Coordinates of C-alpha atoms in Angstrom, one line a residue:
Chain A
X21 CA -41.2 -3.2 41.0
X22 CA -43.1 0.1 39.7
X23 CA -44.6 0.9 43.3
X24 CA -40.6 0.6 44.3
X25 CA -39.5 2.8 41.7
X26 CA -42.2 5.2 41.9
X27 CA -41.5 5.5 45.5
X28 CA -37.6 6.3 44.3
X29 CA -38.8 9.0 42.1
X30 CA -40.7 10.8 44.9
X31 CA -38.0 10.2 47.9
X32 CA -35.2 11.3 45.6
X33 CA -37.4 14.2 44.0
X34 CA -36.3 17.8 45.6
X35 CA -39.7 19.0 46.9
X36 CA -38.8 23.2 46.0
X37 CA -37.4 22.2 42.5
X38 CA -40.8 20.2 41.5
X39 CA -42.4 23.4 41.5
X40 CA -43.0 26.4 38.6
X41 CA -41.0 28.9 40.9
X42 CA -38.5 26.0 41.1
X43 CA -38.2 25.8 37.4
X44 CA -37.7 29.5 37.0
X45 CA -34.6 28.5 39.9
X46 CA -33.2 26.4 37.6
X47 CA -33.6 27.8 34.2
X48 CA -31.6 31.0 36.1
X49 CA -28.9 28.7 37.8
X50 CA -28.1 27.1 33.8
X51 CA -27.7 30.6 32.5
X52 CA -25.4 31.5 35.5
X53 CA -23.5 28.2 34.7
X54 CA -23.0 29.1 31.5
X55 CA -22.5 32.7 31.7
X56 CA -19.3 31.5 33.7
X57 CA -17.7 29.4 31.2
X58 CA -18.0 31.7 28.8
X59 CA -16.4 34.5 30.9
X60 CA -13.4 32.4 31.7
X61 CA -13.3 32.0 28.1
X62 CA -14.1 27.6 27.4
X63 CA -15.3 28.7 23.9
X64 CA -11.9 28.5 22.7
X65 CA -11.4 24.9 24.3
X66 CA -14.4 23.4 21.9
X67 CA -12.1 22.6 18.7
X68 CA -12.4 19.0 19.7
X69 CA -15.8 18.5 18.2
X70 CA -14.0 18.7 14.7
X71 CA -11.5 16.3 15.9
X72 CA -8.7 18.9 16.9
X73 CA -6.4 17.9 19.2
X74 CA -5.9 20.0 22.2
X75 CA -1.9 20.8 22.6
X76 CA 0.6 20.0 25.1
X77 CA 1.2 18.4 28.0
X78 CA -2.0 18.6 29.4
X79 CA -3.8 17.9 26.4
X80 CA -6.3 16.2 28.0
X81 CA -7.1 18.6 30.8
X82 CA -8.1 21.4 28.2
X83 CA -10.8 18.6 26.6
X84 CA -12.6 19.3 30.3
X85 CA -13.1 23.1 29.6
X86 CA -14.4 22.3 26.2
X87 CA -16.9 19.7 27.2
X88 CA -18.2 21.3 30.5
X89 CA -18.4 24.9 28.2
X90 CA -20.9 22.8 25.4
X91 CA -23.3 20.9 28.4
X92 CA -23.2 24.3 29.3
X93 CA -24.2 25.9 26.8
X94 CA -26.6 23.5 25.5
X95 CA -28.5 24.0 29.2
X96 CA -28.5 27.5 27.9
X97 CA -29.7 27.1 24.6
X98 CA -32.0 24.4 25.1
X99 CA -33.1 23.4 28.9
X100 CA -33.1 26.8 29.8
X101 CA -35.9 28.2 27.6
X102 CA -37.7 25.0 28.3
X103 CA -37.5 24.9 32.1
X104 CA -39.1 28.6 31.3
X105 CA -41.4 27.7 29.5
X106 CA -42.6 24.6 31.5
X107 CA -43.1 26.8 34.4
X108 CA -45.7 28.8 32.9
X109 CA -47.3 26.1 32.4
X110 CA -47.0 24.6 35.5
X111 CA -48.5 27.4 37.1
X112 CA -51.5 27.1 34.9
X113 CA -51.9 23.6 35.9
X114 CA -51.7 24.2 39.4
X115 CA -53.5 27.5 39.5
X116 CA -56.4 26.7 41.5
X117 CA -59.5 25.7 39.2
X118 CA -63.1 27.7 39.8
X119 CA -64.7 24.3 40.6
X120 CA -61.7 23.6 43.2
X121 CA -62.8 27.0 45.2
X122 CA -64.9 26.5 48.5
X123 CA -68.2 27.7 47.7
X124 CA -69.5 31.3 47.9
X125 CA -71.5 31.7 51.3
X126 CA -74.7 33.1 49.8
X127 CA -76.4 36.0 51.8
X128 CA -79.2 34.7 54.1
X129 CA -77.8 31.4 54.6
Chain B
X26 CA -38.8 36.3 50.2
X27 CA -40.0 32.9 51.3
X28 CA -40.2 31.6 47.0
X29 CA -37.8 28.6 47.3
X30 CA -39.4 27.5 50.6
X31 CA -42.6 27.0 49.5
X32 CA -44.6 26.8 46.7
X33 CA -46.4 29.4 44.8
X34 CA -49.8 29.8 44.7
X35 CA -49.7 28.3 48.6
X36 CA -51.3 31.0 49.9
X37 CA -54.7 30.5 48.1
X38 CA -54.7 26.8 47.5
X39 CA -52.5 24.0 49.6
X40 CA -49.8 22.9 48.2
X41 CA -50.7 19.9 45.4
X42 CA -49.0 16.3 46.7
X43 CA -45.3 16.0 45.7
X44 CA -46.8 13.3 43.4
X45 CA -49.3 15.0 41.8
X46 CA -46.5 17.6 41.5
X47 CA -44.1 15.6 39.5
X48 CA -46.6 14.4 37.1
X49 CA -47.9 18.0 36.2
X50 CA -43.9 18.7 36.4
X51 CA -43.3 16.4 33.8
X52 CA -46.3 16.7 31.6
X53 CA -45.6 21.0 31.6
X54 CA -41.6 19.9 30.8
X55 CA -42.9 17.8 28.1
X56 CA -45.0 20.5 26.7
X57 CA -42.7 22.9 26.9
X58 CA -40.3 21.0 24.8
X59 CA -42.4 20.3 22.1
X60 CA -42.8 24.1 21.5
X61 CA -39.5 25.1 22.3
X62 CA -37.3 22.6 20.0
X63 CA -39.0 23.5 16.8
X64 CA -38.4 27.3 17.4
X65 CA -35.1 27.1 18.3
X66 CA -33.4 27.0 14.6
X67 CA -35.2 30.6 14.4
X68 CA -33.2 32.2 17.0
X69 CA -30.0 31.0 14.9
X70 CA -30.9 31.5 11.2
X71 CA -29.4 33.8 9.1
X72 CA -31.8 37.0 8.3
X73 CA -34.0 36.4 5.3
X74 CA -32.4 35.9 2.1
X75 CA -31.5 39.4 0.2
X76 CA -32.1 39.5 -3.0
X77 CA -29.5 37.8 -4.5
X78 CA -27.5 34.6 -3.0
X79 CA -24.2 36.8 -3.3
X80 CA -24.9 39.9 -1.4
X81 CA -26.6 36.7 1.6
X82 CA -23.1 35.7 2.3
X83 CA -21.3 38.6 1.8
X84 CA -21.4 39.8 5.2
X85 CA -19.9 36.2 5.8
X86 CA -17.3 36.0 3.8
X87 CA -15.8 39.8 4.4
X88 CA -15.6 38.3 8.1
X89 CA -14.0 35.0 7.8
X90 CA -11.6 36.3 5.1
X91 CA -10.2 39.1 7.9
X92 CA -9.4 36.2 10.2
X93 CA -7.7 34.2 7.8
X94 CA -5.5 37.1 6.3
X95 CA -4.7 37.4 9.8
X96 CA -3.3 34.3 10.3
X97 CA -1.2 34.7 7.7
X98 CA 0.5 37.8 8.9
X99 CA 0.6 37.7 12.6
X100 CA 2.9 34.7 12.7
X101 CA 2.7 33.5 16.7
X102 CA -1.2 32.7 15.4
X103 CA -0.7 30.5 12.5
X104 CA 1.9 28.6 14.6
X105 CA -0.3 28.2 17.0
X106 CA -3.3 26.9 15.1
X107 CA -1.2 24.9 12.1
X108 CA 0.3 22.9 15.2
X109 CA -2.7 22.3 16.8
X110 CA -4.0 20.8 13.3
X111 CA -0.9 18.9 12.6
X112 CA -0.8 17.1 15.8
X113 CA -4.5 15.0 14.6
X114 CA -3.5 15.5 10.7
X115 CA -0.4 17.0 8.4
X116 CA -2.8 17.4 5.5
X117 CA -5.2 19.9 7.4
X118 CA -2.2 22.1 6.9
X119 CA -1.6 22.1 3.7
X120 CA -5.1 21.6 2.7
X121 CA -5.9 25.0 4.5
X122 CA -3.8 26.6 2.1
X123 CA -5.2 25.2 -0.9
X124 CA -9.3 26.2 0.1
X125 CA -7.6 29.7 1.3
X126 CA -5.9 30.2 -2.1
X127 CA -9.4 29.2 -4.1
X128 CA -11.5 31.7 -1.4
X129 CA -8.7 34.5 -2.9
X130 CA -8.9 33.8 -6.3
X131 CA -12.8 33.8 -6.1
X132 CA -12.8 37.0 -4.1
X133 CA -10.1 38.9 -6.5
X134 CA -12.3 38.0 -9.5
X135 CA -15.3 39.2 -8.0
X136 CA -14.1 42.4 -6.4
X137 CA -11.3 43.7 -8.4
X138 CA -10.6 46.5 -6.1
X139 CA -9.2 43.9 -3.9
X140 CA -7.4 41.8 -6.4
X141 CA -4.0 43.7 -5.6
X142 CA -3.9 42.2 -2.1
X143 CA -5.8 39.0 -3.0
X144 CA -3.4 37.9 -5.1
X145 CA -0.1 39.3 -2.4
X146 CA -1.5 36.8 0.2
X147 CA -1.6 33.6 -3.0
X148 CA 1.8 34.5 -4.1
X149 CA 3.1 33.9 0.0
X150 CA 1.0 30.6 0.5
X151 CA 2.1 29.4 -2.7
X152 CA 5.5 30.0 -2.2
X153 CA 5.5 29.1 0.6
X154 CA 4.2 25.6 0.3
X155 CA 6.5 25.2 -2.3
X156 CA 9.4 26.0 -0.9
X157 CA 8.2 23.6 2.2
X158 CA 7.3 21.0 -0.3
X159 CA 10.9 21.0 -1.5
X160 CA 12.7 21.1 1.8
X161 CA 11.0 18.8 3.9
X162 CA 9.7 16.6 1.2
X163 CA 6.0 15.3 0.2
X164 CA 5.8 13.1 3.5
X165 CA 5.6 16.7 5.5
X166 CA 1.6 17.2 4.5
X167 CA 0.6 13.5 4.5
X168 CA 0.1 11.4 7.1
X169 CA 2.2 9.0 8.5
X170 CA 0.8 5.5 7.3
X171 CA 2.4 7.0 3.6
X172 CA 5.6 5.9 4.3
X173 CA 4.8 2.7 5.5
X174 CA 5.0 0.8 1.9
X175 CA 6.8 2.0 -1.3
X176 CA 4.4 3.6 -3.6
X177 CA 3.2 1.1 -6.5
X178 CA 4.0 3.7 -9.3
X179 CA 7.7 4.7 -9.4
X180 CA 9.3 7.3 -8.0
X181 CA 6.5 8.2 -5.5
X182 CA 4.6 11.1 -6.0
X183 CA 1.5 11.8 -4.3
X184 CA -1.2 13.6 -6.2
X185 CA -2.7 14.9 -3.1
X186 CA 0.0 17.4 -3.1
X187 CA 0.3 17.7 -7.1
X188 CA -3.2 18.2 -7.8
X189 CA -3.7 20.9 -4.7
X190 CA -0.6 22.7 -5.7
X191 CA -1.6 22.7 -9.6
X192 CA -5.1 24.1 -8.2
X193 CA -3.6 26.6 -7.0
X194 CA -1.1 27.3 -9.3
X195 CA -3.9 28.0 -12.3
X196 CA -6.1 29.7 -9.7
X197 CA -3.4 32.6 -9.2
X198 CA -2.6 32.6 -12.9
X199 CA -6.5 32.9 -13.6
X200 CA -6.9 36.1 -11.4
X201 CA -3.0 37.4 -13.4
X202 CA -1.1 35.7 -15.1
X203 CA 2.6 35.2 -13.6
X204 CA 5.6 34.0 -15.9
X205 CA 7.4 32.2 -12.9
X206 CA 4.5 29.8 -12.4
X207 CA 3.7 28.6 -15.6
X208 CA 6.6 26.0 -16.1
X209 CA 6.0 24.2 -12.2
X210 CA 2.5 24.6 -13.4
X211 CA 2.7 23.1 -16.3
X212 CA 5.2 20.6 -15.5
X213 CA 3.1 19.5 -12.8
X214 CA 0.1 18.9 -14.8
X215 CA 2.4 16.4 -17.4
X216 CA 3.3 14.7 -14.5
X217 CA -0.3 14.3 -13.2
X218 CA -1.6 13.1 -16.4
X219 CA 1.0 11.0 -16.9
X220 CA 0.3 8.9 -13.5
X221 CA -3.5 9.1 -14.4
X222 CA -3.0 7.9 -17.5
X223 CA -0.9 5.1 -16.0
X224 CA -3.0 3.8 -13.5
X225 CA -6.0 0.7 -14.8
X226 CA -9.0 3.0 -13.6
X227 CA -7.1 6.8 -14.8
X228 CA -6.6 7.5 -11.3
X229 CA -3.3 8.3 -9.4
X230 CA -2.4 7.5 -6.0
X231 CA -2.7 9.5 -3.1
X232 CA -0.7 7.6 -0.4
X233 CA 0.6 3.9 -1.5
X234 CA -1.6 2.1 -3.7
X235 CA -4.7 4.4 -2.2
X236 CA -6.1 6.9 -4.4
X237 CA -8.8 9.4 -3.4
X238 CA -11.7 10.7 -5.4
X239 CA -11.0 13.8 -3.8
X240 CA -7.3 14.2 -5.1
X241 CA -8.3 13.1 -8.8
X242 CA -11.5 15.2 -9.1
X243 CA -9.3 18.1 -7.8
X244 CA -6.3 17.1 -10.3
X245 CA -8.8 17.3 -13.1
X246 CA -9.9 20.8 -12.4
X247 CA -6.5 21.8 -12.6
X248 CA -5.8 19.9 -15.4
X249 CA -9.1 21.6 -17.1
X250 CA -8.0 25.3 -16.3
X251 CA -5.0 24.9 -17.6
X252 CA -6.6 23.9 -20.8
X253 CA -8.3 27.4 -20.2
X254 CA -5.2 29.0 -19.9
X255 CA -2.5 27.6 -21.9
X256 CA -4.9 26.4 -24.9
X257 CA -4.1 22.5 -24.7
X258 CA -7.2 20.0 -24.6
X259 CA -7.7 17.1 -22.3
X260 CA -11.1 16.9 -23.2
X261 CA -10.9 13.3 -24.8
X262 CA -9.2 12.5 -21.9
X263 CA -12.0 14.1 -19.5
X264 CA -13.7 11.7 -21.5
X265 CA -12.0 8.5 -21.1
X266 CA -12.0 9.3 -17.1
X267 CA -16.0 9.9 -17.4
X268 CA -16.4 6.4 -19.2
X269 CA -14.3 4.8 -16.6
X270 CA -15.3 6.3 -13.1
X271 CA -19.2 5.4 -14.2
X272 CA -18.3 2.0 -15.4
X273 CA -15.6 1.0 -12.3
X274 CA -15.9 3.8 -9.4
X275 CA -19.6 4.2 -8.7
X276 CA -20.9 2.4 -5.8
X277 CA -23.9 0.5 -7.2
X278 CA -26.0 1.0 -3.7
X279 CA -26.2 5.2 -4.4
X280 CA -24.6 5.6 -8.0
X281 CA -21.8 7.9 -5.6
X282 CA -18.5 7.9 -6.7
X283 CA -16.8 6.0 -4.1
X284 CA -14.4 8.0 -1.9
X285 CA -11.0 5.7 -2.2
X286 CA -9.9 2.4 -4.1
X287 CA -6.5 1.0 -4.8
X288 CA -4.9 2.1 -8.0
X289 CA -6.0 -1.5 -10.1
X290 CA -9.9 0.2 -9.0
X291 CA -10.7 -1.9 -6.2
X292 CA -12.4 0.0 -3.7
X293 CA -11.8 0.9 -0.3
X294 CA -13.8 3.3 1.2
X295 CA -17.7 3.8 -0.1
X296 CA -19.1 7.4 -0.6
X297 CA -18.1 9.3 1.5
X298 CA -19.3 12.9 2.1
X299 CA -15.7 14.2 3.3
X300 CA -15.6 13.4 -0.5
X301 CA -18.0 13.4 -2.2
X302 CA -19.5 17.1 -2.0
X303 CA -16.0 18.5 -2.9
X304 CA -15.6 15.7 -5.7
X305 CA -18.8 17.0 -7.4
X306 CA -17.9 20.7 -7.0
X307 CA -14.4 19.6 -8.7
X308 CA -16.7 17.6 -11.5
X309 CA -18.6 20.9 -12.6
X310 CA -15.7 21.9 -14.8
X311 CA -15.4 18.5 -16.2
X312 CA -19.1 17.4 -16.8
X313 CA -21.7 19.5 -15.6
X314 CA -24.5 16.9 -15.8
X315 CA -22.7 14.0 -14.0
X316 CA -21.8 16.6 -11.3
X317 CA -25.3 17.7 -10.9
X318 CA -26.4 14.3 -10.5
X319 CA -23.8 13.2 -8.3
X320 CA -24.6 16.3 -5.8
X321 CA -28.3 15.5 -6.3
X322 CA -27.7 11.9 -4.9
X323 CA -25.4 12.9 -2.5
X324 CA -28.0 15.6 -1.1
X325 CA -30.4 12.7 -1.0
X326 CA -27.9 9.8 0.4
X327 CA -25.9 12.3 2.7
X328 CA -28.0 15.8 3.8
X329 CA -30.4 16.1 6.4
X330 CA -32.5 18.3 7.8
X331 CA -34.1 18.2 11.2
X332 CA -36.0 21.2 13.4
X333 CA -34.6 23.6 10.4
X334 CA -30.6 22.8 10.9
X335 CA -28.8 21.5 8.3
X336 CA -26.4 18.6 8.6
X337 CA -24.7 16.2 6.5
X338 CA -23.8 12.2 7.0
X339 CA -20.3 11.0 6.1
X340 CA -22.0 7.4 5.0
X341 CA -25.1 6.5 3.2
X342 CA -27.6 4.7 5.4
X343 CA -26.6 1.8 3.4
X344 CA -22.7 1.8 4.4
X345 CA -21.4 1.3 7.4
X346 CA -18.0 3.1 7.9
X347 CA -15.5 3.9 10.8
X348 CA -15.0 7.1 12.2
X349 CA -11.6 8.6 11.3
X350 CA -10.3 11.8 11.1
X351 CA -11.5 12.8 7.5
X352 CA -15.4 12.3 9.0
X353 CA -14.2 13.7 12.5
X354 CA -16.2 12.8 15.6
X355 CA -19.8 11.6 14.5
X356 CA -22.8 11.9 17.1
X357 CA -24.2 9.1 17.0
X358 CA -28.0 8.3 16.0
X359 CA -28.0 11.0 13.6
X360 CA -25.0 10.5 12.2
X361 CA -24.0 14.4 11.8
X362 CA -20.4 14.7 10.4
X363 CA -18.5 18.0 11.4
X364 CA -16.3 16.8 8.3
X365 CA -18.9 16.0 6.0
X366 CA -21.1 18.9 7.2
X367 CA -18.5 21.5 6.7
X368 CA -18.1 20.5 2.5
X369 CA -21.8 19.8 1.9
X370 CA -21.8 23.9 2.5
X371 CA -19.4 23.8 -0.6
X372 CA -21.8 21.1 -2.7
X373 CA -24.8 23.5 -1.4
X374 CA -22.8 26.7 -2.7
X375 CA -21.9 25.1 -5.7
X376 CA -25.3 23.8 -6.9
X377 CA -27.4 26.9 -5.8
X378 CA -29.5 24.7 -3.4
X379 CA -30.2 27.8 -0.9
X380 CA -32.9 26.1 1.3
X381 CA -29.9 23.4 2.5
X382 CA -27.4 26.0 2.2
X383 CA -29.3 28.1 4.8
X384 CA -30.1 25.4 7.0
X385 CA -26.3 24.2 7.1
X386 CA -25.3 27.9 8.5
X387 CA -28.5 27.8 11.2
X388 CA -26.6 24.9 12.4
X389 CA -22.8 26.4 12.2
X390 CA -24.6 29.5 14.1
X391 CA -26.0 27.0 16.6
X392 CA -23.1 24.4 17.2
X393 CA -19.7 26.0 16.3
X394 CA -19.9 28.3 18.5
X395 CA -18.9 31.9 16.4
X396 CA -16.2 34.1 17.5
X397 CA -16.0 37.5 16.5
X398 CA -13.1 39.6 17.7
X399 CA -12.4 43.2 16.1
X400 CA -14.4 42.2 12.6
X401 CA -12.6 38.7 12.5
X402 CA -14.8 35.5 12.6
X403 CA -13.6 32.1 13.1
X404 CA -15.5 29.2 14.4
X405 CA -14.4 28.0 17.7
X406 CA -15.6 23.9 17.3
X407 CA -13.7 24.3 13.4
X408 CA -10.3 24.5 12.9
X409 CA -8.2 27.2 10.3
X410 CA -8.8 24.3 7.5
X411 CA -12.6 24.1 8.4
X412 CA -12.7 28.0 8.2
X413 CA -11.0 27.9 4.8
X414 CA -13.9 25.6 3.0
X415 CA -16.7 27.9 5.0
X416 CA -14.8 30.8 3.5
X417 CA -14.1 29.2 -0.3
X418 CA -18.1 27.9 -0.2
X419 CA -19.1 31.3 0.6
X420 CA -17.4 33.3 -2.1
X421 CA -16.9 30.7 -4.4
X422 CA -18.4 31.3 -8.1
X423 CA -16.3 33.5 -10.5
X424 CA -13.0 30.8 -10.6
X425 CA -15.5 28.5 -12.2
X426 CA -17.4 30.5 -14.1
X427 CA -14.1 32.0 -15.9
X428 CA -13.3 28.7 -16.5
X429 CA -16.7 27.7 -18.7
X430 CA -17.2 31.1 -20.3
X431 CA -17.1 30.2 -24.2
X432 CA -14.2 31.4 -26.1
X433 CA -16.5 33.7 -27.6
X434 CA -17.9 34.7 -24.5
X435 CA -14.5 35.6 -23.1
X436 CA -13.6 37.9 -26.1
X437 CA -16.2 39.6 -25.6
X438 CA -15.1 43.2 -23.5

């Protein structure tokens, strides 16, 4: 059961995102999402958090905008810095190690 | 140009296994969260306290005060917004006015340069509401359930509506006296006491045989600045209402007041902190002790704080409730109340506890999403009624303290 879920995990796992650069990718691509909603202006559509009811007859449609512009924003907010952080350290953990290096040819040999 | 293709570092070491990969992946992700969630309250927190409490939320106030007076003088905006409150709940609307008409009384008192137009924008709301409250009747600011049985006490009255209005009634005549509302103010406080003296526990309904803790803790500060003003004394029946409330209206779990109960005392509700924080605020002017206590266990019962934000429960851990539209939508697992989060600034305000009080507006920085448009704040995730207690809890101070100087303090120049 864990080999067969393991073996999900890698098959489903996109090979350039699992990488420090591929953090960075993403951090950038959250920011972008965000910086979008808030241009086209889903702030205003977030009053249903205090229990205000969008009006009209499409009522329902505005509660889209408001919940699209808060996932957005919390990837800004919160994933965002992380994924940035995370791929500084990524790229200390994959930096290649001294003891991982081929040894130095000495002179002579 | 190749950085998505491959991945870094490939050139001096081959590329680790995708395996390998995903757990460095995910022990770097989990790192990086446990720096980067503690830190975040930082980038929302107010600067550091100035030297006094006052001149912290100044800034605040002078903000949230512009956006209000503008919704009360560029008419197409206040439709907008009082319709988009009355469609989830009629007394948003009028209780809007009420915290608005406290934040101008406060902020007339304090700066009297501005009291001239403070008191322009009372005398509107207040007419206003009282001319609505006589043409459309008390049912236009409650909500609809109130007109599904007759009220127990006869004729109905609700004292939702009586005890806001006499609020702010003595609230305008604190700031300046004016002759034309001292008789509705006075006749309204008769009538209050009357139906608190009438009902077992000295409590009067809110909606049919439902009376809030909110409504009668509000009626009494009205009922005790009128004593202020017009030189009667209620004080022995402050006293009676004290001796009762303890004895009937005190949830023994928390020693809260409980938030509603029928008019024979029976209760309906438990604490609730859509309640509670204002009921405390309300009980400063009646007994300064049992306020203090009752904000002291509500801070302990109610407030939380977590990675420096501030938030506040509508229920004790001990009571389960429903969700409705006083607590407003409650994530769940913590249990943060946008409705209970929004008063406990007034209880933090009220009871000088700065260190909640700061972490309550990390988290409005943080999660209600700000909006600031030519020198006007509002909060987009509030509503004008949510605005109005931010606004009251951040100016809030010099209505009170009128209200307890000493006679002797008062003469003096």
């Amino acid at each position: 059961m864990m080999d067969r879920a393991k073996n999900l995990i890698l098959a489903v796992a996109p090979r350039r995102l699992v990488t420090p650069c591929g953090f960075v990718w993403a951090a950038l691509a959250l920011c972008l999402l965000y910086a979008v909603c808030h241009g086209l202006g889903w702030r205003e559509y977030t009053g249903f958090l205090c229990g205000s009811a969008p009006l009209g007859e499409r009522a329902a449609l505005c509660l889209v905008p408001g919940i699209v512009y808060v996932v957005a924003y919390l990837g800004f907010v919160l994933v965002a810095p992380i994924l940035v952080l995370a791929s500084g350290i990524f790229a200390l953990l994959v930096r290649p190690r001294r003891w991982d290096r081929p040894p130095r040819e000495v002179a002579g040999d | 140009m190749n950085t998505m293709s491959e991945p870094i570092f490939t050139a001096r070491k081959p590329a680790a296994s995708l395996r390998k990969r995903l757990i460095l992946g995910a022990v770097s992700l989990v790192a990086a969260t446990a720096v980067w969630l503690p830190c975040v309250h930082f980038v929302f927190r107010p600067p550091l306290p100035a030297a006094t409490h006052e001149s912290e939320v100044e800034p605040l106030a002078g903000r949230l005060i512009a956006e209000q007076l503008h919704l009360w003088t560029d008419a197409e905006s206040r439709q907008r917004e009082l319709a988009k409150m009355r469609v989830t709940n009629a007394e948003w609307d009028f209780m809007g006015r009420t915290f608005l008409v406290l934040a101008l009384a406060n902020q007339g008192l304090r700066h009297p340069e501005q009291k001239g137009a403070c008191l322009e924008v009372m005398d509107r709301i207040i007419d206003e509401t009282l001319r609505t409250e006589q043409e459309r009747g008390m049912y236009h600011f409650l909500m609809p359930y109130a007109r599904q049985r007759p009220f127990v006490v006869q004729p109905p009255r609700s004292l939702f509506l009586d005890g806001e209005i006499a609020l702010m009634l003595a609230s305008r005549r604190l700031v300046a006296e004016k002759q034309a509302y001292r008789g509705p103010f006075r006749r309204r406080v008769e009538e209050m006491v009357w139906r608190m003296e009438a009902g077992p526990v000295l409590c009067a309904e809110s909606y049919p045989d439902e009376c809030w803790m909110f409504c009668n803790s509000v009626a009494l500060a009205a009922v005790r600045i009128g004593d202020h003003l017009d030189g009667s004394d209620h004080a022995a029946f402050f006293h009676r209402w004290l001796e009762r409330a303890k004895e009937k209206l005190v949830d023994p779990g928390t020693g809260l007041l409980v938030s509603s109960f029928s008019l024979n005392g029976r209760p309906k509700d438990g604490p609730e902190g859509s309640s509670i924080w204002m009921t405390a605020h309300c009980l400063q002017l009646i007994d300064e002790e049992f306020a203090a206590d009752q904000y002291r266990r509500a801070r302990n019962e109610l407030g939380r704080e977590l990675l420096g934000f501030g938030y506040a429960r509508e229920w004790p851990v001990s009571w389960e409730g429903a969700i409705d539209v006083d607590s407003g939508p409650v994530l769940p697992g913590l249990g943060i109340s946008p409705g209970s989060s929004g008063l406990a600034f007034l209880g933090a305000r009220a009871f000088d506890d700065r260190t909640y009080f700061r972490r309550l507006q990390t988290s409005l920085d943080f999660a209600a999403f700000p909006h600031e448009r030519a020198g006007r704040l509002k909060y987009c995730a509030s509503n004008q009624v949510g605005d109005a207690v931010l606004l009251y809890a951040a100016v809030l101070g010099p209505l009170w303290d009128e209200v307890r100087r000493t006679p002797a303090e008062a003469a003096r120049p």
